[in-house]
Amino acid sequence: MTTDKVSGSLVCVGIGMKLGAHISPISRSYVENADVVFMGVSSGLVELWIQEMNKDVRSLQPFYKEGKSRLTTYKEMVEAMLSEVRKGKSVCGAFYGHPGVFAWAPHKAIEQARKEGYPAHMEPGISAEDCLYADLGIDPGTYGCQHYEATQLILYNKVIDVTSYLIVWQIGVVGDLSLKRFSTDENNLKHFVEVLSAYYEPTQEVTIYRAAVGPTDSYRALKVSLIEMMRIDLTMEDTLVVPPAEAVQRRK
């Protein structure tokens, strides 16, 4: 392995959910000292904040296009980061929340960099899950928590434990197999509710949660019944939280 080969490096860091408040000291250091920083964020305000920390900051957002598969977009993001690593640069990918949670590109970029012989690793960040526990006052150790991605929940035979919390991510794009849409439709959402209705009553209270991102934003915790959820305008940032519906039973 040549010296030039290992001169490049990659680190993917999490900047947390709330602007400026959640980034860890070590992640900030990587952003500040990298040769080039790629931003996996969609907020212009966040981009300006990151640009204050490094002179060479590049947004990954232009890879997104309406009607274009997100998988294609993610592969292009990986190649953009790896192309700079191969030039011998220290590269930092800065992503919302935790860079390893519902984020395909950071995992793949690190995997590919390591395959090619470059040092690469991930630094954790405060994720939407962490904010959810704090904002909704949930201790996952009390009743237990199940986490599912919404589309996987309707595609596969998952078993739901109604004595614990059910947390379902990306409900705003449930049923989208094309990876080209940024919202769900009425039929997909209806199917999703039907799957949950096999375990819960239609009147079961649920919470549609959205973490705060801006420094002055507040989190959203909209309480509705399961059946009423079909009338809510959902986004990709919304998460469904269903509390325990039955008491846990001791083993005999």
XYZ file of N, CA and C in Angstrom:
756
model
N 0.858 -1.200 0.000
C 0.000 0.000 0.000
C 0.890 1.245 0.000
N 0.706 2.159 -0.912
C 1.561 3.331 -1.045
C 1.174 4.416 -0.059
N 2.087 5.352 0.155
C 1.804 6.473 1.051
C 0.673 7.319 0.504
N 0.675 7.549 -0.833
C -0.383 8.336 -1.434
C -1.741 7.697 -1.234
N -1.738 6.356 -1.254
C -2.990 5.633 -1.152
C -3.700 5.930 0.165
N -2.957 6.035 1.255
C -3.572 6.210 2.560
C -3.620 7.669 3.008
N -3.201 8.595 2.163
C -3.193 10.001 2.585
C -4.601 10.565 2.674
N -5.522 10.027 1.876
C -6.905 10.463 1.970
C -7.608 9.790 3.131
N -8.673 10.413 3.619
C -9.430 9.831 4.732
C -10.866 10.339 4.682
N -11.738 9.607 5.375
C -13.143 9.990 5.415
C -13.690 9.817 6.818
N -14.437 10.822 7.269
C -15.203 10.706 8.506
C -16.596 11.271 8.253
N -17.615 10.558 8.676
C -18.986 11.039 8.577
C -19.471 11.359 9.985
N -19.876 12.599 10.184
C -20.246 13.055 11.517
C -21.720 13.444 11.567
N -22.270 13.382 12.763
C -23.629 13.848 12.974
C -23.615 15.230 13.592
N -24.390 16.134 13.021
C -24.450 17.494 13.575
C -25.650 17.662 14.501
N -26.377 16.552 14.755
C -27.537 16.637 15.620
C -28.749 17.182 14.887
N -29.823 17.370 15.636
C -31.068 17.839 15.046
C -31.226 19.359 15.124
N -30.901 19.938 16.262
C -31.124 21.376 16.451
C -29.870 22.159 16.102
N -30.046 23.140 15.260
C -28.942 23.948 14.734
C -28.040 24.481 15.833
N -26.751 24.097 15.773
C -25.735 24.642 16.659
C -25.734 24.107 18.068
N -26.787 23.398 18.461
C -26.914 22.981 19.856
C -26.500 21.541 20.105
N -26.516 20.707 19.075
C -26.345 19.273 19.275
C -25.016 18.709 18.790
N -24.214 19.470 18.105
C -22.973 18.929 17.557
C -21.966 18.719 18.687
N -21.265 17.587 18.647
C -20.279 17.283 19.685
C -18.960 17.988 19.382
N -18.126 18.196 20.390
C -16.827 18.848 20.154
C -15.974 18.120 19.120
N -15.961 16.784 19.156
C -15.102 16.067 18.208
C -15.644 16.173 16.782
N -16.973 16.177 16.635
C -17.536 16.333 15.290
C -17.260 17.728 14.749
N -17.387 18.729 15.600
C -17.063 20.101 15.184
C -15.605 20.192 14.742
N -14.716 19.519 15.468
C -13.299 19.550 15.125
C -13.050 18.945 13.745
N -13.729 17.843 13.444
C -13.570 17.233 12.122
C -14.075 18.164 11.020
N -15.191 18.838 11.262
C -15.721 19.782 10.284
C -14.737 20.918 10.058
N -14.189 21.443 11.123
C -13.291 22.597 11.036
C -11.963 22.264 10.366
N -11.473 21.045 10.546
C -10.122 20.711 10.091
C -10.059 19.890 8.808
N -11.195 19.519 8.249
C -11.197 18.740 7.010
C -10.730 19.590 5.829
N -10.169 18.921 4.829
C -9.823 19.620 3.586
C -11.080 20.023 2.834
N -12.097 19.157 2.893
C -13.368 19.448 2.231
C -14.496 18.829 3.043
N -15.598 19.567 3.159
C -16.770 19.112 3.905
C -17.947 18.986 2.948
N -18.584 17.829 2.964
C -19.814 17.625 2.196
C -20.989 17.662 3.167
N -21.994 18.475 2.835
C -23.140 18.662 3.730
C -24.327 17.846 3.261
N -24.809 16.969 4.145
C -26.022 16.228 3.849
C -27.194 16.834 4.580
N -27.434 18.118 4.381
C -28.505 18.838 5.064
C -29.314 19.615 4.033
N -30.576 19.895 4.384
C -31.469 20.560 3.423
C -31.832 21.982 3.820
N -31.269 22.469 4.901
C -31.596 23.805 5.386
C -30.508 24.798 4.990
N -30.934 25.899 4.367
C -29.973 26.931 4.000
C -29.286 27.537 5.201
N -30.017 27.660 6.311
C -29.446 28.216 7.533
C -28.351 27.318 8.095
N -28.597 25.998 8.064
C -27.594 25.041 8.535
C -26.369 25.084 7.625
N -26.594 25.198 6.331
C -25.470 25.275 5.395
C -24.590 26.493 5.686
N -25.220 27.629 5.946
C -24.449 28.833 6.264
C -23.638 28.652 7.532
N -24.234 27.983 8.518
C -23.552 27.723 9.787
C -22.327 26.839 9.576
N -22.458 25.788 8.759
C -21.328 24.897 8.506
C -20.253 25.617 7.687
N -20.671 26.482 6.780
C -19.711 27.223 5.962
C -18.849 28.162 6.793
N -19.321 28.555 7.952
C -18.529 29.402 8.839
C -17.378 28.625 9.478
N -17.465 27.284 9.436
C -16.457 26.455 10.100
C -15.374 25.946 9.165
N -15.605 26.042 7.842
C -14.638 25.492 6.893
C -14.733 26.252 5.579
N -13.602 26.444 4.936
C -13.578 27.254 3.705
C -14.005 26.482 2.468
N -14.017 25.140 2.538
C -14.421 24.345 1.377
C -15.582 23.432 1.785
N -16.781 23.960 1.654
C -17.998 23.236 2.029
C -18.864 23.068 0.791
N -19.300 21.831 0.541
C -20.080 21.527 -0.663
C -21.377 20.815 -0.271
N -22.460 21.282 -0.826
C -23.763 20.702 -0.510
C -24.020 19.452 -1.344
N -24.621 18.453 -0.711
C -25.033 17.240 -1.411
C -26.475 17.339 -1.917
N -27.162 18.407 -1.566
C -28.577 18.546 -1.936
C -28.828 18.600 -3.437
N -27.925 19.181 -4.261
C -28.201 19.228 -5.703
C -28.348 17.857 -6.362
N -27.916 16.799 -5.682
C -28.076 15.467 -6.261
C -29.529 15.010 -6.245
N -30.336 15.613 -5.371
C -31.756 15.257 -5.323
C -32.494 15.906 -6.495
N -33.382 15.149 -7.109
C -34.241 15.680 -8.161
C -35.612 15.014 -8.050
N -36.662 15.755 -8.302
C -38.012 15.194 -8.299
C -38.117 14.113 -9.368
N -38.634 12.943 -9.010
C -38.783 11.841 -9.944
C -37.540 11.002 -10.116
N -36.458 11.356 -9.447
C -35.206 10.610 -9.511
C -35.115 9.688 -8.306
N -34.689 8.456 -8.520
C -34.583 7.509 -7.418
C -33.593 8.020 -6.371
N -34.010 7.963 -5.107
C -33.114 8.396 -4.041
C -31.891 7.486 -3.940
N -32.030 6.224 -4.346
C -30.874 5.331 -4.316
C -29.808 5.813 -5.281
N -30.224 6.272 -6.473
C -29.279 6.850 -7.423
C -28.610 8.082 -6.826
N -29.406 8.901 -6.162
C -28.867 10.097 -5.506
C -27.835 9.721 -4.464
N -28.143 8.729 -3.642
C -27.218 8.328 -2.572
C -25.902 7.791 -3.148
N -25.993 7.039 -4.246
C -24.772 6.520 -4.868
C -23.910 7.659 -5.398
N -24.557 8.690 -5.940
C -23.804 9.849 -6.432
C -23.147 10.601 -5.281
N -23.817 10.664 -4.150
C -23.235 11.295 -2.973
C -21.973 10.553 -2.515
N -22.077 9.235 -2.500
C -20.927 8.413 -2.108
C -19.751 8.674 -3.042
N -20.020 8.685 -4.328
C -18.946 8.891 -5.298
C -18.339 10.290 -5.165
N -19.164 11.283 -4.881
C -18.643 12.647 -4.707
C -17.650 12.711 -3.551
N -17.997 12.066 -2.434
C -17.100 12.068 -1.271
C -15.841 11.254 -1.547
N -16.032 10.062 -2.150
C -14.875 9.187 -2.402
C -13.914 9.775 -3.424
N -14.421 10.548 -4.370
C -13.536 11.127 -5.389
C -12.522 12.076 -4.756
N -12.937 12.783 -3.706
C -12.007 13.684 -3.006
C -11.059 12.908 -2.091
N -11.548 11.837 -1.494
C -10.673 10.981 -0.681
C -9.550 10.423 -1.545
N -9.902 9.982 -2.748
C -8.901 9.396 -3.663
C -7.854 10.413 -4.104
N -8.180 11.693 -3.974
C -7.207 12.742 -4.313
C -6.265 13.025 -3.140
N -6.410 12.278 -2.065
C -5.538 12.443 -0.908
C -6.031 13.444 0.105
N -7.305 13.835 0.030
C -7.834 14.842 0.942
C -8.509 14.202 2.157
N -8.494 14.942 3.248
C -9.277 14.535 4.417
C -10.686 15.064 4.212
N -11.636 14.162 4.136
C -13.011 14.504 3.785
C -13.920 14.267 4.988
N -14.818 15.218 5.196
C -15.807 15.094 6.267
C -17.202 15.200 5.655
N -18.036 14.210 5.928
C -19.434 14.279 5.547
C -20.240 14.662 6.776
N -20.968 15.761 6.715
C -21.743 16.259 7.853
C -23.225 16.043 7.574
N -23.871 15.257 8.434
C -25.250 14.867 8.192
C -26.134 15.202 9.389
N -27.405 15.456 9.097
C -28.390 15.712 10.153
C -28.407 14.577 11.164
N -28.676 14.915 12.391
C -28.893 13.899 13.411
C -27.694 12.999 13.584
N -27.944 11.699 13.550
C -26.897 10.686 13.617
C -26.613 10.218 12.193
N -25.352 10.215 11.750
C -25.053 9.879 10.357
C -25.285 8.419 10.004
N -25.570 7.590 11.005
C -25.801 6.181 10.733
C -27.246 5.761 10.867
N -28.143 6.708 11.102
C -29.551 6.388 11.320
C -30.373 6.875 10.123
N -30.976 5.935 9.400
C -31.727 6.240 8.179
C -30.889 7.095 7.235
N -29.666 6.661 7.041
C -28.733 7.377 6.171
C -27.876 6.350 5.442
N -28.226 6.042 4.195
C -27.537 5.015 3.419
C -26.149 5.467 2.986
N -26.052 6.698 2.540
C -24.801 7.183 1.940
C -23.604 7.152 2.898
N -23.735 7.619 4.152
C -22.568 7.570 5.047
C -22.054 6.150 5.280
N -22.958 5.199 5.518
C -22.535 3.812 5.724
C -21.800 3.278 4.500
N -22.387 3.512 3.318
C -21.789 2.987 2.092
C -20.464 3.662 1.783
N -20.378 4.968 2.022
C -19.133 5.691 1.742
C -17.996 5.172 2.620
N -18.294 4.949 3.897
C -17.275 4.424 4.810
C -16.864 3.015 4.410
N -17.854 2.188 4.061
C -17.564 0.822 3.623
C -16.671 0.811 2.392
N -16.992 1.653 1.405
C -16.220 1.685 0.165
C -14.821 2.245 0.398
N -14.720 3.282 1.217
C -13.404 3.860 1.508
C -12.488 2.817 2.151
N -13.025 2.060 3.075
C -12.219 1.023 3.736
C -11.797 -0.063 2.755
N -12.712 -0.426 1.838
C -12.375 -1.431 0.826
C -11.209 -0.978 -0.036
N -11.135 0.334 -0.278
C -10.073 0.875 -1.125
C -8.807 1.203 -0.340
N -8.827 0.927 0.962
C -7.625 1.088 1.771
C -7.474 2.414 2.477
N -8.533 3.207 2.517
C -8.472 4.501 3.188
C -9.052 4.411 4.599
N -8.482 5.140 5.545
C -9.080 5.181 6.884
C -10.423 5.916 6.837
N -11.425 5.321 7.449
C -12.764 5.918 7.431
C -13.515 5.476 8.673
N -14.259 6.397 9.261
C -15.060 6.053 10.430
C -16.224 7.019 10.587
N -17.051 6.758 11.577
C -18.257 7.548 11.834
C -18.222 8.086 13.262
N -18.686 9.331 13.411
C -18.864 9.923 14.733
C -20.362 10.126 14.963
N -20.900 9.640 16.086
C -22.345 9.714 16.315
C -22.834 11.130 16.556
N -24.128 11.304 16.399
C -24.760 12.591 16.677
C -26.088 12.369 17.376
N -26.680 13.432 17.870
C -27.990 13.347 18.502
C -29.040 13.179 17.407
N -29.771 12.072 17.475
C -30.729 11.738 16.421
C -32.139 12.155 16.808
N -33.065 11.991 15.849
C -34.475 12.262 16.128
C -34.998 11.332 17.217
N -34.443 10.118 17.277
C -34.849 9.185 18.336
C -34.494 9.735 19.712
N -33.298 10.279 19.843
C -32.879 10.857 21.117
C -33.792 12.014 21.519
N -34.116 12.860 20.540
C -35.007 13.993 20.809
C -36.402 13.508 21.192
N -36.856 12.446 20.543
C -38.179 11.893 20.823
C -38.295 11.465 22.277
N -37.302 10.734 22.761
C -37.336 10.296 24.160
C -37.409 11.486 25.114
N -36.631 12.521 24.821
C -36.598 13.695 25.699
C -37.891 14.495 25.616
N -38.374 14.743 24.396
C -39.548 15.591 24.209
C -40.839 14.932 24.699
N -40.965 13.632 24.468
C -42.204 12.933 24.832
C -42.128 12.285 26.210
N -40.974 12.382 26.856
C -40.844 11.833 28.200
C -40.913 10.318 28.243
N -40.326 9.670 27.259
C -40.357 8.208 27.177
C -39.023 7.637 27.631
N -39.079 6.684 28.552
C -37.904 5.916 28.933
C -38.028 4.554 28.260
N -37.187 4.237 27.279
C -37.337 2.970 26.552
C -37.154 1.751 27.444
N -36.584 1.952 28.617
C -36.379 0.835 29.521
C -37.597 0.473 30.350
N -38.620 1.322 30.342
C -39.797 1.063 31.177
C -40.675 -0.036 30.594
N -41.077 0.119 29.340
C -41.934 -0.873 28.687
C -41.257 -1.546 27.503
N -40.119 -1.010 27.085
C -39.470 -1.493 25.871
C -39.960 -0.719 24.658
N -39.164 -0.714 23.594
C -39.518 0.000 22.366
C -39.231 -0.873 21.156
N -40.147 -0.840 20.201
C -39.933 -1.471 18.906
C -39.800 -0.367 17.869
N -38.796 -0.470 17.021
C -38.589 0.523 15.972
C -38.682 -0.153 14.613
N -39.537 0.388 13.748
C -39.671 -0.132 12.399
C -39.702 1.026 11.405
N -39.233 0.745 10.198
C -39.433 1.674 9.093
C -40.803 1.373 8.510
N -41.564 2.403 8.176
C -42.979 2.240 7.847
C -43.228 1.278 6.691
N -42.491 1.425 5.601
C -42.736 0.566 4.442
C -42.389 -0.883 4.740
N -41.323 -1.122 5.499
C -40.973 -2.487 5.872
C -42.071 -3.122 6.719
N -42.748 -2.301 7.503
C -43.798 -2.825 8.366
C -44.977 -3.359 7.568
N -45.236 -2.781 6.390
C -46.358 -3.278 5.578
C -45.919 -4.333 4.570
N -44.610 -4.441 4.323
C -44.134 -5.419 3.346
C -43.836 -6.782 3.973
N -43.388 -6.773 5.212
C -42.890 -7.998 5.822
C -43.737 -8.409 7.028
N -43.610 -9.676 7.384
C -44.364 -10.222 8.510
C -43.664 -9.879 9.822
N -43.855 -8.660 10.261
C -43.315 -8.226 11.538
C -44.336 -8.529 12.639
N -43.828 -8.843 13.817
C -44.696 -9.098 14.954
C -44.632 -7.905 15.896
N -45.778 -7.297 16.157
C -45.832 -6.120 17.011
C -46.207 -6.535 18.429
N -45.425 -6.082 19.381
C -45.687 -6.330 20.799
C -46.463 -5.135 21.347
N -47.755 -5.314 21.616
C -48.603 -4.194 22.034
C -48.405 -3.817 23.489
N -47.511 -4.517 24.194
C -47.214 -4.138 25.582
C -46.036 -3.172 25.664
N -45.438 -2.853 24.529
C -44.320 -1.908 24.503
C -44.638 -0.760 23.557
N -43.791 0.252 23.539
C -43.963 1.360 22.596
C -43.647 0.876 21.177
N -44.437 1.341 20.225
C -44.160 1.109 18.811
C -43.774 2.442 18.194
N -42.589 2.511 17.613
C -42.101 3.734 16.979
C -41.840 3.431 15.511
N -42.556 4.129 14.631
C -42.483 3.853 13.191
C -41.942 5.084 12.479
N -40.854 4.896 11.764
C -40.156 5.988 11.089
C -40.579 6.109 9.642
N -40.468 7.310 9.113
C -40.718 7.633 7.701
C -42.143 7.279 7.267
N -43.098 7.591 8.120
C -44.499 7.333 7.772
C -44.960 8.233 6.625
N -44.268 9.338 6.419
C -44.653 10.265 5.352
C -44.397 9.746 3.961
N -43.594 8.672 3.822
C -43.334 8.076 2.507
C -43.661 6.583 2.536
N -44.561 6.176 3.419
C -44.894 4.756 3.543
C -45.425 4.205 2.216
N -44.934 3.035 1.847
C -45.396 2.373 0.630
C -44.673 2.764 -0.636
N -43.741 3.710 -0.570
C -43.037 4.138 -1.784
C -41.869 3.197 -2.056
N -42.024 2.328 -3.038
C -40.963 1.392 -3.406
C -40.060 1.945 -4.500
N -40.492 3.018 -5.138
C -39.710 3.602 -6.224
C -38.547 4.437 -5.709
N -38.647 4.879 -4.452
C -37.669 5.793 -3.859
C -37.576 7.112 -4.628
N -38.667 7.446 -5.330
C -38.691 8.681 -6.107
C -39.621 9.733 -5.512
N -40.441 9.325 -4.549
C -41.441 10.241 -4.005
C -40.973 10.817 -2.678
N -41.548 11.964 -2.338
C -41.234 12.608 -1.071
C -42.483 12.730 -0.198
N -43.535 11.996 -0.593
C -44.760 11.944 0.208
C -45.494 10.660 -0.138
N -46.372 10.229 0.755
C -47.146 9.028 0.506
C -48.468 9.395 -0.164
N -49.293 8.382 -0.452
C -50.613 8.674 -0.993
C -51.673 8.016 -0.116
N -52.934 8.285 -0.416
C -54.032 7.832 0.432
C -54.097 6.313 0.537
N -53.860 5.609 -0.565
C -53.948 4.154 -0.546
C -52.857 3.518 0.309
N -51.632 4.019 0.185
C -50.534 3.492 0.985
C -50.759 3.745 2.473
N -51.237 4.938 2.781
C -51.481 5.258 4.186
C -52.623 4.404 4.740
N -53.638 4.170 3.914
C -54.751 3.319 4.335
C -54.262 1.901 4.627
N -53.416 1.387 3.761
C -52.855 0.050 3.962
C -52.056 -0.010 5.256
N -51.283 1.027 5.519
C -50.480 1.105 6.738
C -51.371 1.055 7.983
N -52.444 1.836 7.967
C -53.370 1.853 9.102
C -54.054 0.500 9.262
N -54.350 -0.150 8.160
C -54.970 -1.477 8.218
C -54.039 -2.496 8.880
N -52.753 -2.416 8.584
C -51.785 -3.317 9.212
C -51.776 -3.110 10.726
N -51.756 -1.857 11.152
C -51.735 -1.564 12.581
C -53.059 -1.928 13.246
N -54.141 -1.862 12.490
C -55.465 -2.160 13.044
C -55.630 -3.631 13.412
N -54.730 -4.471 12.925
C -54.757 -5.876 13.332
C -54.275 -6.035 14.774
N -53.628 -4.993 15.298
C -53.090 -5.047 16.657
C -53.750 -4.043 17.595
N -54.244 -2.936 17.044
C -54.768 -1.848 17.868
C -56.196 -1.507 17.447
N -56.944 -0.971 18.411
C -58.278 -0.463 18.115
C -58.175 0.806 17.268
N -59.168 1.089 16.425
C -59.142 2.317 15.621
C -59.080 3.579 16.479
N -59.575 3.486 17.718
C -59.573 4.644 18.611
C -58.271 4.781 19.403
N -57.330 3.871 19.187
C -56.051 3.928 19.901
C -55.384 5.288 19.673
N -55.033 5.956 20.769
C -54.355 7.248 20.637
C -52.906 7.046 20.223
N -52.481 7.810 19.236
C -51.105 7.772 18.761
C -50.577 9.201 18.724
N -49.265 9.316 18.626
C -48.631 10.631 18.530
C -47.830 10.708 17.239
N -48.049 11.772 16.485
C -47.234 12.046 15.303
C -46.197 13.083 15.721
N -44.955 12.644 15.734
C -43.875 13.447 16.309
C -42.935 13.971 15.227
N -42.500 15.218 15.423
C -41.504 15.826 14.544
C -40.533 16.616 15.411
N -39.253 16.300 15.336
C -38.248 16.966 16.160
C -38.027 18.408 15.717
N -37.638 19.250 16.644
C -37.288 20.636 16.330
C -35.928 20.675 15.646
N -35.792 21.563 14.660
C -34.542 21.688 13.921
C -33.931 23.079 14.096
N -34.731 24.114 13.885
C -34.242 25.482 14.031
C -34.022 25.843 15.493
N -33.163 26.818 15.764
C -32.852 27.196 17.146
C -34.056 27.713 17.922
N -35.057 28.243 17.231
C -36.253 28.755 17.915
C -37.479 27.867 17.669
N -37.281 26.742 16.973
C -38.398 25.841 16.679
C -38.830 25.074 17.921
N -40.062 24.613 17.897
C -40.570 23.698 18.909
C -40.875 22.364 18.246
N -40.744 21.306 18.993
C -41.095 20.002 18.438
C -42.606 19.904 18.281
N -43.061 19.005 17.399
C -44.484 18.782 17.219
C -44.851 17.410 17.779
N -45.911 17.363 18.557
C -46.418 16.104 19.090
C -47.931 16.138 18.956
N -48.417 15.725 17.797
C -49.834 15.769 17.488
C -50.491 14.457 17.913
N -51.428 14.540 18.851
C -52.118 13.349 19.334
C -53.436 13.179 18.583
N -53.605 12.031 17.956
C -54.819 11.698 17.211
C -55.105 10.217 17.431
N -56.283 9.792 16.995
C -56.564 8.358 17.024
C -55.915 7.709 15.815
N -55.760 6.408 15.868
C -55.145 5.685 14.760
C -55.896 5.931 13.456
N -57.206 5.882 13.490
C -57.991 6.057 12.277
C -57.935 7.497 11.772
N -57.805 8.463 12.692
C -57.715 9.879 12.294
C -56.407 10.192 11.598
N -55.404 9.366 11.791
C -54.097 9.606 11.190
C -54.173 9.688 9.672
N -55.161 9.039 9.092
C -55.300 9.036 7.633
C -55.631 10.410 7.074
N -56.061 11.320 7.926
C -56.432 12.664 7.454
C -55.339 13.705 7.727
N -54.209 13.257 8.249
C -53.134 14.188 8.595
C -52.173 14.347 7.418
N -51.747 15.570 7.181
C -50.750 15.854 6.149
C -49.377 15.505 6.710
N -48.806 14.411 6.238
C -47.553 13.901 6.795
C -46.356 14.320 5.947
N -45.198 14.414 6.603
C -43.944 14.731 5.919
C -42.933 13.627 6.181
N -41.802 13.685 5.492
C -40.751 12.692 5.674
C -40.142 12.764 7.068
N -40.335 13.891 7.743
C -39.753 14.067 9.075
C -40.652 13.537 10.190
N -41.870 13.132 9.861
C -42.817 12.693 10.890
C -42.580 11.241 11.295
N -42.749 10.994 12.590
C -42.584 9.668 13.174
C -43.830 9.332 13.971
N -44.268 8.090 13.878
C -45.448 7.643 14.611
C -45.030 6.961 15.904
N -45.678 7.362 16.988
C -45.416 6.756 18.301
C -46.732 6.203 18.852
N -46.756 4.894 19.073
C -47.936 4.249 19.634
C -47.577 3.741 21.030
N -48.274 4.195 22.073
C -47.958 3.749 23.425
C -48.432 2.318 23.666
N -47.988 1.684 24.731
C -48.468 0.332 25.044
C -49.989 0.301 25.143
N -50.591 -0.712 24.517
C -52.046 -0.829 24.515
C -52.537 -1.869 25.514
N -51.629 -2.716 25.975
C -51.980 -3.742 26.942
C -50.902 -3.832 28.011
N -51.293 -4.332 29.180
C -50.339 -4.513 30.273
C -49.496 -5.757 30.008
N -48.244 -5.693 30.388
C -47.366 -6.837 30.223
C -47.730 -7.915 31.233
N -47.602 -9.167 30.827
C -47.942 -10.292 31.698
C -46.669 -11.007 32.161
N -46.634 -11.331 33.426
C -45.481 -12.069 33.953
C -45.469 -13.509 33.435
N -44.268 -14.053 33.281
C -44.159 -15.462 32.923
C -44.652 -16.331 34.085
N -45.288 -17.399 33.763
C -45.754 -18.320 34.804
C -44.674 -19.332 35.135
